[in-house]
Coordinates of N, CA and C in Angstrom, one line a residue:
X1 N 0.6 -0.8 -0.3 CA -0.1 0.0 -0.2 C 0.9 1.5 0.3
X2 N 0.5 2.2 -0.9 CA 1.0 3.9 -0.4 C 1.0 4.3 1.1
X3 N 2.4 4.3 1.4 CA 3.0 5.5 2.5 C 2.5 6.9 1.6
X4 N 2.3 8.1 3.7 CA 2.1 9.2 3.1 C 3.4 9.5 2.5
X5 N 4.9 9.3 2.5 CA 5.5 9.8 2.4 C 5.6 10.3 1.0
X6 N 6.6 12.0 0.9 CA 6.4 12.9 -0.3 C 8.0 12.8 -1.3
X7 N 8.3 11.2 -1.1 CA 9.8 10.9 -1.3 C 8.9 9.6 -2.4
X8 N 8.1 9.3 -2.0 CA 7.2 8.6 -3.8 C 7.7 9.3 -5.3
X9 N 7.9 7.8 -5.5 CA 7.7 8.7 -7.8 C 6.4 9.1 -7.5
X10 N 6.3 10.3 -8.4 CA 4.7 10.5 -9.0 C 4.7 9.8 -10.5
X11 N 3.8 8.9 -10.3 CA 3.2 7.8 -11.5 C 2.1 8.1 -11.9
X12 N 1.7 6.6 -12.7 CA 0.3 7.7 -13.2 C -0.7 6.9 -12.3
X13 N 0.2 5.6 -11.9 CA -0.2 4.1 -10.5 C -0.6 5.1 -9.6
X14 N 0.4 5.8 -8.8 CA 0.1 6.6 -8.2 C -1.0 7.7 -8.1
X15 N -1.5 7.9 -9.1 CA -2.6 8.7 -9.6 C -4.0 7.9 -9.4
X16 N -4.1 6.6 -9.7 CA -4.6 5.4 -10.2 C -5.3 5.8 -8.1
X17 N -4.0 5.3 -7.9 CA -4.6 4.6 -6.7 C -4.6 5.6 -5.5
X18 N -4.0 6.7 -5.2 CA -5.2 8.4 -4.3 C -6.5 9.1 -4.9
X19 N -7.0 8.4 -6.4 CA -8.5 9.2 -6.9 C -9.5 7.8 -6.2
X20 N -8.6 6.4 -6.2 CA -9.3 5.6 -5.4 C -9.5 5.6 -4.2
X21 N -8.7 5.9 -3.4 CA -8.5 6.3 -1.6 C -9.3 8.0 -2.0
X22 N -9.1 8.8 -2.6 CA -10.6 9.8 -1.9 C -11.4 9.3 -2.6
X23 N -12.4 8.0 -3.8 CA -13.8 8.0 -3.5 C -14.0 7.1 -2.4
X24 N -13.1 6.5 -1.5 CA -13.1 5.4 -0.3 C -13.8 6.6 0.6
X25 N -13.1 7.8 0.8 CA -13.3 8.7 1.4 C -14.9 9.4 1.0
X26 N -14.9 9.6 -0.2 CA -15.8 10.2 -0.2 C -17.4 8.8 -0.4
X27 N -17.5 7.9 0.0 CA -18.2 6.9 0.4 C -18.2 6.8 2.1
X28 N -17.8 7.5 2.4 CA -17.5 7.1 4.5 C -16.5 5.8 4.5
X29 N -15.7 5.5 4.0 CA -14.5 4.9 4.3 C -13.3 5.1 4.9
X30 N -12.7 4.2 5.2 CA -11.2 4.2 5.8 C -10.1 4.2 4.5
X31 N -9.8 5.4 4.5 CA -8.3 5.5 2.8 C -7.5 5.2 3.2
X32 N -7.3 4.4 4.7 CA -6.0 4.3 4.9 C -5.8 2.5 5.0
X33 N -7.4 2.2 5.0 CA -7.1 0.7 4.3 C -7.8 0.1 3.7
X34 N -8.7 1.4 2.9 CA -9.7 1.4 1.7 C -11.5 0.4 2.5
X35 N -11.0 0.4 3.9 CA -12.0 0.0 3.8 C -14.0 0.2 3.8
X36 N -14.8 0.3 3.4 CA -15.5 0.9 3.3 C -17.0 0.4 3.9
X37 N -17.8 1.4 3.8 CA -18.8 0.5 4.9 C -20.2 -0.1 3.8
X38 N -20.7 -1.1 5.2 CA -21.8 -2.3 4.3 C -22.2 -1.6 2.9
X39 N -23.6 -0.3 3.4 CA -23.9 -0.3 2.6 C -23.5 0.6 0.5
X40 N -21.4 -0.2 0.9 CA -21.3 0.2 -1.1 C -21.1 -1.0 -1.6
X41 N -22.3 -1.2 -2.5 CA -22.7 -2.7 -3.1 C -20.8 -3.4 -3.3
X42 N -20.6 -4.5 -3.2 CA -19.3 -5.4 -3.0 C -18.7 -5.2 -4.4
X43 N -19.9 -5.1 -5.9 CA -18.7 -5.3 -6.8 C -17.7 -3.3 -6.8
X44 N -18.8 -2.3 -6.6 CA -18.2 -1.3 -6.7 C -17.2 -1.0 -5.8
X45 N -17.2 -1.6 -4.5 CA -16.3 -1.8 -3.1 C -15.4 -2.5 -3.9
X46 N -15.3 -3.7 -4.2 CA -14.0 -4.4 -4.9 C -12.5 -3.7 -5.6
X47 N -13.6 -2.7 -6.3 CA -12.6 -2.2 -7.4 C -12.3 -1.3 -7.3
X48 N -12.8 -0.3 -6.9 CA -12.3 0.8 -5.4 C -11.0 0.2 -5.0
X49 N -11.5 -0.5 -4.1 CA -10.4 -1.2 -3.2 C -9.0 -1.6 -4.3
X50 N -9.2 -2.3 -4.6 CA -8.2 -3.1 -5.7 C -7.1 -1.9 -6.4
X51 N -8.0 -1.1 -6.3 CA -7.1 0.4 -6.9 C -6.5 0.9 -6.3
X52 N -7.0 1.4 -5.2 CA -6.9 2.0 -3.6 C -5.1 1.5 -3.1
X53 N -5.5 0.0 -3.3 CA -4.4 -0.5 -2.6 C -3.4 -1.5 -3.5
X54 N -3.0 -1.3 -4.7 CA -2.5 -1.2 -5.8 C -0.8 -1.0 -5.8
X55 N -0.3 -1.7 -5.9 CA 1.3 -1.7 -5.9 C 1.5 -0.3 -6.7
X56 N 3.1 0.2 -6.5 CA 3.4 1.1 -7.7 C 3.3 0.5 -9.4
X57 N 4.0 -0.9 -9.3 CA 4.3 -1.8 -10.0 C 3.2 -2.1 -10.8
X58 N 1.7 -2.0 -10.5 CA 0.9 -3.0 -10.6 C 0.6 -2.6 -11.8
X59 N 0.8 -2.0 -13.1 CA 0.6 -1.6 -14.2 C -0.7 -1.8 -14.6
X60 N -2.0 -0.5 -13.5 CA -2.9 -1.2 -14.4 C -3.3 0.1 -15.5
X61 N -3.9 -0.1 -15.9 CA -4.7 0.6 -16.8 C -5.6 2.0 -16.7
X62 N -5.6 2.9 -16.7 CA -6.8 4.1 -16.1 C -8.2 3.6 -17.2
X63 N -7.9 3.2 -18.1 CA -8.8 3.2 -18.7 C -9.6 2.0 -19.1
X64 N -9.0 1.0 -18.7 CA -9.4 -0.8 -18.4 C -10.1 0.0 -16.9
X65 N -10.3 0.3 -15.8 CA -10.8 0.9 -14.7 C -11.5 1.4 -14.6
X66 N -12.0 2.1 -15.2 CA -12.5 3.2 -16.4 C -14.0 2.4 -16.5
X67 N -13.5 2.1 -17.6 CA -14.7 1.0 -18.1 C -15.3 0.2 -17.3
X68 N -14.4 -0.7 -16.9 CA -14.7 -1.5 -15.4 C -15.7 -0.8 -14.5
X69 N -15.9 0.1 -13.9 CA -16.0 1.3 -13.0 C -18.2 1.4 -14.2
X70 N -17.9 1.9 -15.3 CA -18.7 2.2 -16.1 C -19.4 1.0 -16.4
X71 N -19.3 -0.2 -16.2 CA -19.5 -2.1 -16.5 C -21.0 -1.5 -15.1
X72 N -20.1 -1.6 -14.4 CA -20.3 -2.3 -12.6 C -21.6 -1.6 -11.9
X73 N -21.2 0.1 -12.6 CA -22.2 1.3 -12.2 C -23.4 1.0 -13.1
X74 N -23.3 0.4 -14.2 CA -24.8 0.2 -15.0 C -25.2 -0.8 -15.2
X75 N -24.3 -2.0 -13.7 CA -25.7 -3.1 -13.4 C -26.1 -2.6 -12.7
X76 N -25.6 -1.9 -11.7 CA -26.2 -1.5 -9.9 C -27.6 0.1 -10.2
X77 N -26.9 0.7 -11.3 CA -28.0 1.9 -10.9 C -28.7 1.9 -12.3
X78 N -28.5 1.8 -13.6 CA -28.9 1.3 -15.3 C -27.6 2.5 -16.0
X79 N -28.9 2.8 -16.8 CA -27.6 3.8 -18.0 C -27.6 5.2 -17.0
X80 N -26.6 6.0 -17.7 CA -26.4 7.6 -17.1 C -27.8 8.0 -17.8
X81 N -28.1 9.4 -16.7 CA -28.7 9.9 -16.5 C -28.1 11.1 -16.8
X82 N -28.7 12.7 -17.5 CA -29.0 13.8 -17.2 C -29.3 13.9 -16.0
X83 N -28.9 14.7 -15.2 CA -29.7 15.3 -13.7 C -28.9 16.5 -13.4
X84 N -30.0 18.0 -13.6 CA -29.9 18.7 -13.6 C -29.5 19.3 -12.4
X85 N -28.4 20.5 -12.5 CA -27.9 21.1 -11.0 C -28.5 22.2 -10.9
X86 N -29.3 22.3 -9.5 CA -30.0 23.5 -10.4 C -29.2 25.2 -9.1
X87 N -29.0 26.0 -9.6 CA -27.9 26.4 -8.6 C -28.9 28.1 -8.3
X88 N -29.1 28.3 -7.2 CA -30.0 29.3 -6.4 C -29.2 30.3 -6.9
X89 N -30.4 31.7 -6.9 CA -30.0 32.7 -7.5 C -29.4 33.4 -6.6

């Protein structure tokens, strides 16, 4: 797992892992362990956890992860929909 060290090499893999850790936090989990609340669907939690805890040399493709997340989201929530955001005047 990634540590908080500023001496880590900045890589695309680090970007993916840190993005996944942000998702863990937004979903109410612990980014240091990538654990998530029971209310997060297992398939979604699995791909996020796997990415958050991946090693620097894992060689994951951002496009492959994006496609997998899209497939899982489609299964869980249906097709994407436009949801307008109404801003107060």
